[in-house]
Each structure stands twice: as structure tokens, then as C-alpha cells.
């Protein structure tokens, strides 16, 4: 959640002696559509009381699914050296739907996103980006106007120097976070405010700090930010057609291991707290270790000088163990989960004419 979608003249790709670079101009407009699904299923669950097994009243299974959709239109108002310095960003729609099951119980919820149907004007001045609401309802939380960037998120995946087909380059966690909008997690999907007395304590801090790795994010964003990553990108030798356009294809593969920091675990074991508890499912408990593997492909239109499509899939496995001592009773709760995260981006021209 972050360096949201648009433009920066940052990356160079060299193919057959030809240099290709991202290049954005005033009056260009782009529609960006993002779709993602994050599912988690409990594959093993056990409880012990004083060394003896205890059967959970809700059973051993359970899972959660979070489906998100973002549609944005960016219009470049001013540009310099191929990068925008002023643009409007219209959040046409932002949706966040969750479903969770536990035993025979099923729960569904939808989260309202304050920036939905809001248009911002972003201005770059001395390296700082300021955001102003020019259409729609201004959000109550001013933090939702912070952290926006005039950088096309997928540009972060392109190489910083010339490459030929078959060449590889490493991607950092920051580049991965940018491409997956992790840095804007708390701006697009702020944590709901908790009412006084709700289990798990207050939700303070959930609406701020989303521009920092591992803060303010829910769902798979926590695992991406907390992981120790090794990610490699490769420019493939063959072009591939996407939506009628012949594109260069960049293959991305990576893996990570890690453990969620104490500050990133949901209070009360993630049982409550509205929408975000559903994002995270029952996996956020102390001593929660995880492994994640990802595969992705980025399609680059050389004629349009920009990425046009991104498809990403990640496989996640977690193991957690929680020990509690209450009075003279010792409890141990162990959980194993498997998850899948899919993420796709389509970037199309919203200009009247052909680029």
C-alpha cells in the first residue's frame, strides 16, 4: 500500500541494441485496475491444557478470504524529463470484501474505503509530493492524504541499467512493496476504529504509518514486509502478446522466510477488530513463522514505453505456537495454515487518441 500508480522515467531496458525507457507526457491519462485475492486455510490445529489434548468447541478447521478491487484514473497535468510533476488521481472505486469460516460458523463483511470516489491533485515540489482533494468528500483522517507518489508502481520492477534477453537482476523488498502497493495499504484500506471496550484494545496507529514497511498493513502485506526476501527478475528472450499488443516479458521469482514481529500480531489472537481481523485470519499469534514463494510476470509495451500488465501469485505457509499460563493452568495452542495470494494489474490508456 504507497507509490501508487503512475509514472517515472526510471528504468532502461536494452533489447537487440535498442534502448527502451518509460516516458510520460502531459495530458496522458491512464486507467489502472488492480484485483487481488488472499485466502488462508487452517490445515492443523491443536490445543493442550496441562499436557492433555483439548478439543476446540468450534472444531479444528477454518479459513478466510479477502477480495479487493481498485480502479484508478491518473491524468498527467505537467511533466518534466518524462516524469510527471503534477497530476490528478481519481479513485473511481475501492472495494474490500472478506469472508471467514470457523467450524459451522461463517462471517462476511465489507469495508468502506474513505478515498473511494475521491479525486486528488498531486504536486511535486522540491522532491516532496503534496495531495489536495479536488473532487469528492475530503477524508476525516488527514493521514490518508500522505504518502502518495507520482511513481507508476510497476516501474519499480524494471532494471536500473541496460539488460539483454536472459539477463537477471535482483529486486529489493522496497521494490516488491512498491509494485504490490504495500506502502499504501493503510491509505487505501485503513483499519476500522474500534469502539471502547472492544476486545483487543484500541486500534490506534492503524490509520497512520502505512507508508513504512510492515506498519499499518493487513493481510498478506504483513508477510511481505516481514519476510527475508530473495527475488530475481529475468528478461525473457521471446515476446508475448497481451490484449493484442506484442510485449516484452519479465519473469519474477522469489522466496522468503520470516516471523511476524510482536508489534505486527493482532491483539487477542486476531479474533476480533472488524475488517482487518478477517484479512489476517487466525494466523497472527506469537511465534508465528512463515515461508512464502512467489512467481510473477510483467508485460512491457515497447511502443507505449510502459508496463501494461502484471500477474502475480504467492504461496504462503505459516506455523504458530502460543503458550499461556493462567493461574495454575498451562495452555498451548498450535496452528498450521496454507494460503494463496493472487494479484493482477492492468494499465490502459484513457486518452481519446492512440498513444
PDB file of C-alpha atoms in Angstrom, residues 3-12 21-23 150-160 174-181 298-300 305-310:
ATOM      1  CA  UNK A   3       3.808   4.623  -4.501  1.00  0.00           C
ATOM      2  CA  UNK A   4       0.654   4.429  -6.446  1.00  0.00           C
ATOM      3  CA  UNK A   5       0.253   4.011  -9.978  1.00  0.00           C
ATOM      4  CA  UNK A   6       1.781   6.268 -12.497  1.00  0.00           C
ATOM      5  CA  UNK A   7       4.833   7.480 -13.912  1.00  0.00           C
ATOM      6  CA  UNK A   8       8.506   7.921 -13.536  1.00  0.00           C
ATOM      7  CA  UNK A   9      11.224   7.792 -16.121  1.00  0.00           C
ATOM      8  CA  UNK A  10      13.321   5.392 -14.088  1.00  0.00           C
ATOM      9  CA  UNK A  11      14.224   2.186 -15.884  1.00  0.00           C
ATOM     10  CA  UNK A  12      16.138   1.309 -19.002  1.00  0.00           C
ATOM     11  CA  UNK A  21      12.578   3.729 -21.359  1.00  0.00           C
ATOM     12  CA  UNK A  22       9.398   4.726 -19.596  1.00  0.00           C
ATOM     13  CA  UNK A  23       8.314   8.153 -20.777  1.00  0.00           C
ATOM     14  CA  UNK A 150       3.791  10.172  -8.718  1.00  0.00           C
ATOM     15  CA  UNK A 151       5.546   6.915  -9.487  1.00  0.00           C
ATOM     16  CA  UNK A 152       3.972   4.191 -11.560  1.00  0.00           C
ATOM     17  CA  UNK A 153       4.186   1.265  -9.152  1.00  0.00           C
ATOM     18  CA  UNK A 154       5.142  -1.353 -11.741  1.00  0.00           C
ATOM     19  CA  UNK A 155       8.118   0.728 -12.900  1.00  0.00           C
ATOM     20  CA  UNK A 156       9.813  -0.382  -9.679  1.00  0.00           C
ATOM     21  CA  UNK A 157      10.272  -3.856 -11.177  1.00  0.00           C
ATOM     22  CA  UNK A 158      12.239  -2.682 -14.218  1.00  0.00           C
ATOM     23  CA  UNK A 159      16.065  -2.838 -14.247  1.00  0.00           C
ATOM     24  CA  UNK A 160      18.107   0.245 -13.451  1.00  0.00           C
ATOM     25  CA  UNK A 174      11.225  -1.993  -1.261  1.00  0.00           C
ATOM     26  CA  UNK A 175      10.705  -2.613  -4.982  1.00  0.00           C
ATOM     27  CA  UNK A 176       8.369  -5.520  -4.263  1.00  0.00           C
ATOM     28  CA  UNK A 177       6.391  -3.462  -1.750  1.00  0.00           C
ATOM     29  CA  UNK A 178       6.031  -0.633  -4.256  1.00  0.00           C
ATOM     30  CA  UNK A 179       4.787  -2.901  -7.041  1.00  0.00           C
ATOM     31  CA  UNK A 180       2.205  -4.549  -4.741  1.00  0.00           C
ATOM     32  CA  UNK A 181       1.027  -1.233  -3.220  1.00  0.00           C
ATOM     33  CA  UNK A 298       5.390  -8.233 -16.086  1.00  0.00           C
ATOM     34  CA  UNK A 299       4.333  -7.294 -19.642  1.00  0.00           C
ATOM     35  CA  UNK A 300       6.040  -4.228 -21.138  1.00  0.00           C
ATOM     36  CA  UNK A 305       7.050   2.858 -23.304  1.00  0.00           C
ATOM     37  CA  UNK A 306       5.430   1.484 -20.152  1.00  0.00           C
ATOM     38  CA  UNK A 307       4.238  -1.709 -18.447  1.00  0.00           C
ATOM     39  CA  UNK A 308       0.706  -2.757 -19.376  1.00  0.00           C
ATOM     40  CA  UNK A 309       0.015  -5.867 -17.295  1.00  0.00           C
ATOM     41  CA  UNK A 310       1.265  -7.621 -14.176  1.00  0.00           C
TER      42      UNK A 310
END
